[in-house]
XYZ file of C-alpha atoms in Angstrom:
423
model
C 47.745 -16.286 -143.775
C 49.064 -18.933 -141.752
C 51.643 -21.010 -142.882
C 51.852 -24.226 -142.216
C 55.909 -26.407 -142.026
C 57.024 -28.582 -143.662
C 60.208 -30.416 -143.191
C 59.369 -33.789 -144.567
C 58.844 -34.708 -148.480
C 55.375 -35.043 -149.698
C 55.145 -38.102 -150.101
C 55.977 -38.099 -146.730
C 53.197 -36.116 -145.322
C 50.693 -38.905 -147.076
C 49.348 -40.203 -143.551
C 45.944 -41.167 -142.293
C 44.207 -39.575 -140.084
C 41.562 -39.895 -137.948
C 39.593 -37.825 -136.608
C 40.220 -35.596 -132.820
C 37.607 -33.454 -130.660
C 39.030 -30.156 -130.986
C 38.080 -27.753 -128.280
C 37.304 -24.453 -130.751
C 34.174 -26.928 -132.053
C 33.968 -29.348 -134.452
C 36.870 -31.854 -135.691
C 40.349 -31.566 -136.219
C 41.512 -33.841 -138.314
C 45.010 -35.455 -136.611
C 47.101 -37.487 -138.738
C 47.420 -40.873 -136.751
C 51.169 -40.832 -136.843
C 50.737 -37.975 -134.603
C 48.285 -40.134 -132.159
C 50.363 -42.969 -132.154
C 53.332 -40.846 -131.187
C 50.931 -38.749 -128.356
C 49.999 -42.922 -127.291
C 53.774 -44.512 -126.830
C 54.661 -40.708 -125.016
C 51.611 -40.483 -122.515
C 50.212 -43.943 -122.741
C 46.799 -43.721 -120.676
C 46.339 -40.052 -120.527
C 43.073 -38.882 -119.483
C 40.733 -36.261 -121.084
C 42.210 -35.424 -124.465
C 42.272 -32.912 -127.227
C 43.812 -31.910 -129.950
C 43.852 -28.022 -131.304
C 46.193 -27.351 -134.379
C 48.514 -24.405 -133.667
C 50.650 -22.453 -135.973
C 51.860 -25.467 -137.634
C 52.077 -27.619 -134.836
C 49.564 -30.173 -133.527
C 48.615 -29.744 -130.268
C 47.045 -32.120 -127.162
C 46.131 -30.883 -123.709
C 45.278 -34.064 -121.408
C 44.463 -34.137 -117.628
C 46.977 -35.204 -114.407
C 49.607 -37.641 -116.051
C 52.588 -38.830 -114.214
C 56.103 -37.676 -116.729
C 59.159 -39.636 -117.508
C 62.305 -39.665 -115.688
C 60.518 -39.151 -112.264
C 58.577 -35.430 -112.393
C 55.837 -35.748 -110.735
C 52.446 -33.884 -111.741
C 51.136 -30.805 -109.903
C 47.477 -32.979 -109.471
C 45.606 -30.019 -111.008
C 45.547 -27.919 -114.607
C 46.339 -29.481 -117.782
C 49.653 -30.398 -119.220
C 50.026 -29.518 -123.523
C 52.559 -31.582 -125.916
C 52.931 -30.302 -129.217
C 53.949 -32.652 -132.577
C 54.835 -31.704 -136.153
C 52.943 -33.121 -138.961
C 55.586 -35.996 -138.335
C 54.064 -36.800 -135.665
C 57.636 -35.454 -134.641
C 57.115 -34.294 -131.141
C 58.659 -30.680 -129.760
C 57.969 -29.825 -126.367
C 55.516 -30.548 -123.667
C 54.323 -27.850 -121.149
C 53.347 -30.047 -117.462
C 51.243 -28.293 -115.315
C 53.541 -29.180 -111.578
C 54.293 -27.227 -108.355
C 56.962 -25.332 -106.138
C 57.422 -28.368 -103.935
C 57.612 -31.034 -106.955
C 61.093 -28.503 -108.752
C 64.275 -29.673 -108.272
C 65.766 -28.117 -105.435
C 68.586 -25.868 -107.059
C 65.267 -23.693 -108.738
C 63.807 -23.659 -105.815
C 66.643 -22.186 -103.916
C 66.996 -19.921 -106.707
C 63.676 -18.634 -106.585
C 64.068 -18.343 -102.721
C 66.976 -15.969 -102.909
C 65.571 -13.538 -106.145
C 63.768 -10.970 -104.953
C 60.515 -12.466 -105.857
C 59.974 -14.933 -102.706
C 57.419 -13.379 -101.340
C 55.394 -12.589 -104.354
C 52.372 -15.231 -105.038
C 53.347 -17.856 -106.972
C 50.635 -18.235 -109.024
C 51.333 -21.096 -111.522
C 54.405 -23.443 -112.275
C 55.123 -24.827 -115.485
C 57.789 -26.870 -116.560
C 58.862 -27.339 -120.289
C 60.141 -30.119 -121.765
C 61.191 -29.511 -125.288
C 63.499 -31.563 -127.542
C 67.248 -31.709 -128.051
C 67.582 -29.003 -125.006
C 67.343 -28.652 -121.496
C 63.745 -28.510 -119.424
C 63.091 -25.764 -118.285
C 60.800 -24.606 -115.269
C 59.097 -21.855 -115.519
C 57.034 -19.663 -112.318
C 54.801 -17.223 -112.462
C 54.334 -14.866 -109.601
C 52.387 -11.936 -108.668
C 52.610 -8.696 -107.002
C 54.341 -4.626 -105.968
C 57.181 -3.420 -107.663
C 58.012 0.634 -106.632
C 53.745 0.380 -105.609
C 53.286 -1.249 -109.561
C 51.537 -4.380 -109.881
C 52.646 -6.578 -111.555
C 52.834 -10.236 -113.389
C 56.461 -11.767 -113.586
C 57.757 -15.291 -115.206
C 61.218 -16.532 -114.051
C 62.606 -19.340 -116.356
C 64.671 -22.014 -114.874
C 67.273 -24.314 -115.872
C 67.402 -26.799 -114.451
C 70.237 -25.980 -112.240
C 68.295 -22.891 -110.812
C 69.939 -20.647 -113.543
C 67.640 -17.441 -113.882
C 67.446 -18.019 -118.387
C 64.460 -15.286 -118.898
C 62.653 -13.087 -116.542
C 59.677 -11.804 -118.330
C 56.836 -9.273 -117.583
C 53.547 -8.886 -117.886
C 53.279 -11.975 -120.186
C 49.865 -11.518 -122.085
C 46.689 -14.015 -121.174
C 46.811 -17.550 -122.484
C 50.346 -17.676 -123.479
C 51.005 -20.851 -124.257
C 55.154 -20.643 -124.924
C 54.120 -20.956 -128.988
C 57.250 -18.941 -129.141
C 59.722 -21.148 -126.611
C 59.016 -24.244 -129.621
C 62.813 -25.364 -129.569
C 64.684 -25.045 -132.931
C 66.791 -28.216 -133.697
C 69.544 -26.929 -134.709
C 71.549 -29.310 -137.080
C 74.314 -31.533 -135.664
C 76.629 -29.672 -136.693
C 75.397 -26.104 -134.298
C 75.162 -28.527 -131.351
C 78.868 -30.299 -132.329
C 80.002 -25.883 -132.615
C 78.810 -25.125 -129.369
C 80.843 -28.013 -127.747
C 84.036 -26.948 -128.947
C 83.901 -23.664 -127.200
C 81.810 -24.809 -123.977
C 82.192 -28.798 -123.657
C 79.425 -29.626 -121.511
C 77.085 -26.906 -122.228
C 73.436 -27.164 -122.495
C 71.742 -25.581 -125.624
C 68.710 -23.676 -123.983
C 66.873 -22.121 -127.526
C 68.369 -21.035 -131.010
C 66.402 -17.965 -132.382
C 67.808 -15.342 -135.456
C 69.201 -12.232 -134.556
C 69.928 -9.614 -137.564
C 70.781 -13.021 -139.718
C 72.822 -14.632 -137.152
C 72.108 -17.447 -135.220
C 71.509 -16.809 -131.063
C 72.447 -19.598 -129.411
C 71.424 -19.223 -125.694
C 73.381 -21.537 -123.301
C 73.707 -22.591 -119.846
C 77.199 -23.604 -119.623
C 79.654 -26.091 -117.494
C 80.062 -23.298 -114.693
C 75.993 -22.745 -114.980
C 76.724 -19.989 -116.741
C 74.175 -18.544 -118.770
C 75.585 -16.882 -121.952
C 74.592 -15.917 -125.519
C 76.518 -17.292 -128.514
C 76.259 -15.871 -132.491
C 76.865 -17.819 -134.523
C 76.616 -16.993 -139.294
C 74.408 -18.989 -140.811
C 78.013 -21.282 -141.836
C 77.952 -22.350 -138.602
C 81.326 -20.140 -138.347
C 81.226 -18.812 -134.292
C 81.550 -14.743 -134.190
C 80.953 -13.854 -130.535
C 80.033 -14.482 -126.769
C 78.053 -12.095 -124.970
C 77.616 -12.871 -120.981
C 76.264 -10.322 -118.814
C 78.520 -10.017 -115.398
C 77.964 -8.923 -111.719
C 80.261 -6.216 -111.159
C 81.400 -7.800 -108.134
C 82.973 -10.589 -110.969
C 84.643 -8.183 -112.614
C 88.198 -8.712 -112.943
C 91.046 -6.243 -110.762
C 92.490 -4.805 -113.839
C 88.943 -3.855 -114.634
C 87.568 -2.288 -111.496
C 90.337 -0.193 -111.245
C 90.477 1.233 -114.773
C 86.616 2.155 -113.166
C 87.296 3.685 -110.528
C 90.363 5.501 -111.607
C 88.247 6.868 -115.124
C 86.259 10.436 -115.730
C 83.763 8.173 -115.244
C 84.101 6.666 -111.925
C 80.774 9.313 -110.491
C 78.386 7.653 -112.526
C 75.970 5.693 -111.310
C 76.069 1.433 -113.272
C 72.392 1.498 -114.701
C 72.289 -1.966 -116.333
C 74.008 -5.385 -116.335
C 78.011 -5.534 -117.216
C 77.653 -7.394 -120.461
C 80.911 -8.989 -121.263
C 81.818 -9.201 -125.614
C 84.111 -12.117 -126.402
C 84.992 -11.972 -130.498
C 85.911 -14.917 -132.899
C 88.721 -11.966 -133.577
C 89.860 -12.187 -130.362
C 88.377 -8.986 -129.186
C 87.594 -8.635 -125.348
C 86.458 -5.893 -123.577
C 83.516 -5.303 -121.457
C 80.736 -2.892 -121.740
C 79.331 -0.354 -118.718
C 76.111 2.014 -118.948
C 76.019 4.401 -116.651
C 74.243 7.033 -115.404
C 74.454 10.262 -114.079
C 72.613 12.458 -110.844
C 72.151 14.797 -114.622
C 70.904 11.343 -115.474
C 72.970 11.194 -118.968
C 73.246 8.083 -120.036
C 76.786 6.983 -122.004
C 78.355 3.278 -122.283
C 81.842 2.688 -121.511
C 83.974 0.155 -123.102
C 86.610 -1.435 -120.706
C 89.425 -4.246 -121.714
C 90.462 -6.295 -119.658
C 93.704 -4.788 -119.387
C 91.833 -1.043 -118.095
C 91.920 0.988 -121.186
C 88.948 2.856 -120.959
C 87.190 4.211 -123.982
C 83.682 6.010 -124.964
C 81.388 2.641 -126.498
C 80.304 3.025 -130.369
C 77.684 1.504 -132.055
C 80.101 -0.722 -133.141
C 81.373 -2.156 -130.308
C 77.635 -3.061 -129.073
C 75.688 -3.974 -131.973
C 74.915 -7.895 -132.563
C 77.255 -9.122 -135.365
C 74.864 -9.872 -138.755
C 75.208 -13.946 -140.388
C 77.043 -14.015 -143.615
C 79.036 -17.109 -144.961
C 79.181 -20.202 -147.109
C 76.082 -21.499 -146.096
C 73.986 -17.412 -146.973
C 75.212 -18.272 -150.733
C 74.850 -21.706 -151.158
C 71.054 -20.222 -150.455
C 71.679 -17.548 -152.531
C 73.405 -19.359 -155.690
C 70.274 -21.500 -155.128
C 67.777 -19.181 -155.576
C 69.639 -17.535 -158.515
C 69.607 -20.391 -160.042
C 65.572 -22.175 -159.615
C 64.098 -17.567 -159.772
C 66.381 -16.012 -161.807
C 65.656 -12.307 -161.483
C 64.516 -12.266 -157.636
C 65.337 -10.629 -155.616
C 66.134 -10.990 -151.737
C 64.104 -8.865 -149.231
C 64.707 -10.163 -145.648
C 66.599 -13.230 -143.948
C 65.177 -14.044 -140.611
C 65.243 -17.558 -138.667
C 61.486 -19.100 -139.005
C 60.638 -22.554 -137.441
C 63.924 -23.883 -137.042
C 64.459 -22.767 -140.490
C 65.973 -20.333 -142.696
C 63.268 -18.610 -144.824
C 64.019 -15.989 -147.352
C 61.367 -13.036 -148.641
C 61.927 -12.427 -152.271
C 59.719 -11.135 -155.302
C 60.401 -13.050 -158.730
C 58.301 -12.264 -160.978
C 55.995 -9.400 -159.945
C 55.280 -11.842 -157.178
C 56.511 -12.524 -153.203
C 57.638 -15.910 -151.873
C 59.266 -17.020 -149.159
C 61.787 -19.493 -149.814
C 63.230 -22.123 -147.126
C 66.303 -23.890 -146.122
C 67.935 -26.302 -143.326
C 70.717 -24.891 -141.106
C 73.250 -26.664 -144.493
C 71.387 -24.563 -147.137
C 69.009 -27.566 -148.921
C 66.249 -25.869 -150.139
C 63.253 -27.240 -148.589
C 60.137 -25.775 -149.650
C 59.211 -22.417 -152.060
C 55.516 -21.177 -151.397
C 53.962 -17.723 -151.644
C 49.773 -17.372 -151.773
C 47.998 -17.720 -154.434
C 44.136 -15.703 -155.601
C 41.065 -18.180 -156.011
C 40.612 -16.517 -159.991
C 44.454 -17.850 -161.006
C 43.788 -21.244 -159.906
C 43.421 -24.311 -161.953
C 39.838 -26.190 -163.197
C 40.604 -28.558 -161.676
C 41.781 -28.022 -158.190
C 38.475 -24.987 -157.864
C 36.927 -27.968 -158.492
C 38.378 -30.237 -155.864
C 37.666 -26.497 -153.863
C 33.980 -25.803 -154.939
C 32.141 -29.366 -152.226
C 33.622 -26.458 -148.738
C 31.496 -23.520 -147.332
C 34.444 -21.108 -147.164
C 37.436 -21.551 -148.329
C 40.444 -18.585 -147.158
C 44.639 -18.594 -147.565
C 44.842 -19.861 -150.151
C 49.268 -20.798 -151.814
C 51.387 -22.421 -153.636
C 54.200 -25.010 -152.431
C 57.093 -25.788 -154.138
C 58.546 -28.653 -152.492
C 62.116 -31.056 -153.701
C 60.050 -33.862 -154.276
C 56.723 -32.247 -155.994
C 54.036 -29.270 -155.858
C 50.520 -28.966 -154.174
C 48.069 -26.422 -153.336
C 47.777 -25.686 -149.662
C 44.098 -24.147 -149.136
C 42.564 -23.124 -145.114
C 38.454 -24.824 -145.813
C 35.666 -24.747 -143.794
C 32.509 -27.283 -143.812
C 31.078 -29.315 -141.407
C 33.786 -30.683 -140.013
C 35.025 -27.272 -138.880
C 38.166 -25.237 -140.540
C 41.366 -26.920 -141.440
C 44.252 -26.964 -144.283
C 43.886 -29.608 -147.036
C 46.083 -30.070 -149.654
C 45.470 -30.723 -153.402
C 47.489 -31.259 -156.237
C 47.477 -29.256 -159.373
C 45.860 -32.429 -160.898
C 42.975 -31.491 -158.575
C 43.612 -34.691 -156.246
C 43.450 -34.528 -152.429
C 47.094 -35.623 -150.266
């Protein structure tokens, strides 16, 4: 099922729509709020084409000089992402190596990929998070040809490295989730001056990637009650405390080779240690744990596993589900497009229940078969050539049916009230 995310009430979604050209063919209903937001951000943009991706409207457009002194490369196309309300999330600008910040160019020049051919350069401006610069290179490593995408922060910190990304990748999964202000405050209280790079869900915890004031890339984990649980940081061997280096050198593992990056773990309980992944000449792999005072032990599963979330917010959401959907069974909890999604089974149906980071209910949706639709809704759908993927959506402001339809205007999603009224 293709799902559309609604962060606003049904009333707020009753907007006028304009018909815009869709690169895939036909016309696309683009809300006037989206068109106005785009025109305000990029006045005079030329050769604009609209498409629908995931739950967003995406405008691709020609060369443009972005705000704040960013320069366009003079080639390629740019892409701006908006939600149904006209809220902007991300713009991908096509650029060139020479137009990137000096810190990014210096970092790339000193990297192992400096001699590789630069295939493309993109700049990701994203709402509420730091600018990301992506340098796409291609070359050979150990005799194997590969393509590598290097993601840099504006001060030259390498925050992500992707090998052989899929053809046509559009950064859709790099759109920032919108962290609550309290989450931003929580990050600031721990690492003043840090910039949030990305927010995601990982095994029931909120994972926040940051670049701190000292230009160090870190991964922070919070529960859904926004309580900090863990900070994980990659550390080079040369930066390990002397006591840790000495402990490793004097241990029974000193003859092993350090096989991978070293991770520093700092837990909210105050526990702190370094995890080294080692490899012997016999290809025996082992992970060891060294505390700052030099105590060495074999790292067990609990030492390296990331935390599982919990907290008051999860309890509040579960309490709401139990009240609204008596007898429901919670199957899975995960982050989805900036919301917390609970997959439940209720009355024999699989339903998705969405909450914001404060555990406030946003909507519930589930698949509906055509034969189970009210007659008024069937009549409203009768004029369309093809009808697919029908779901029922409940929100705090009301309920409606969401259907993917196709007619002479192409494919699009429509909303129908239970009485058959098109919304």
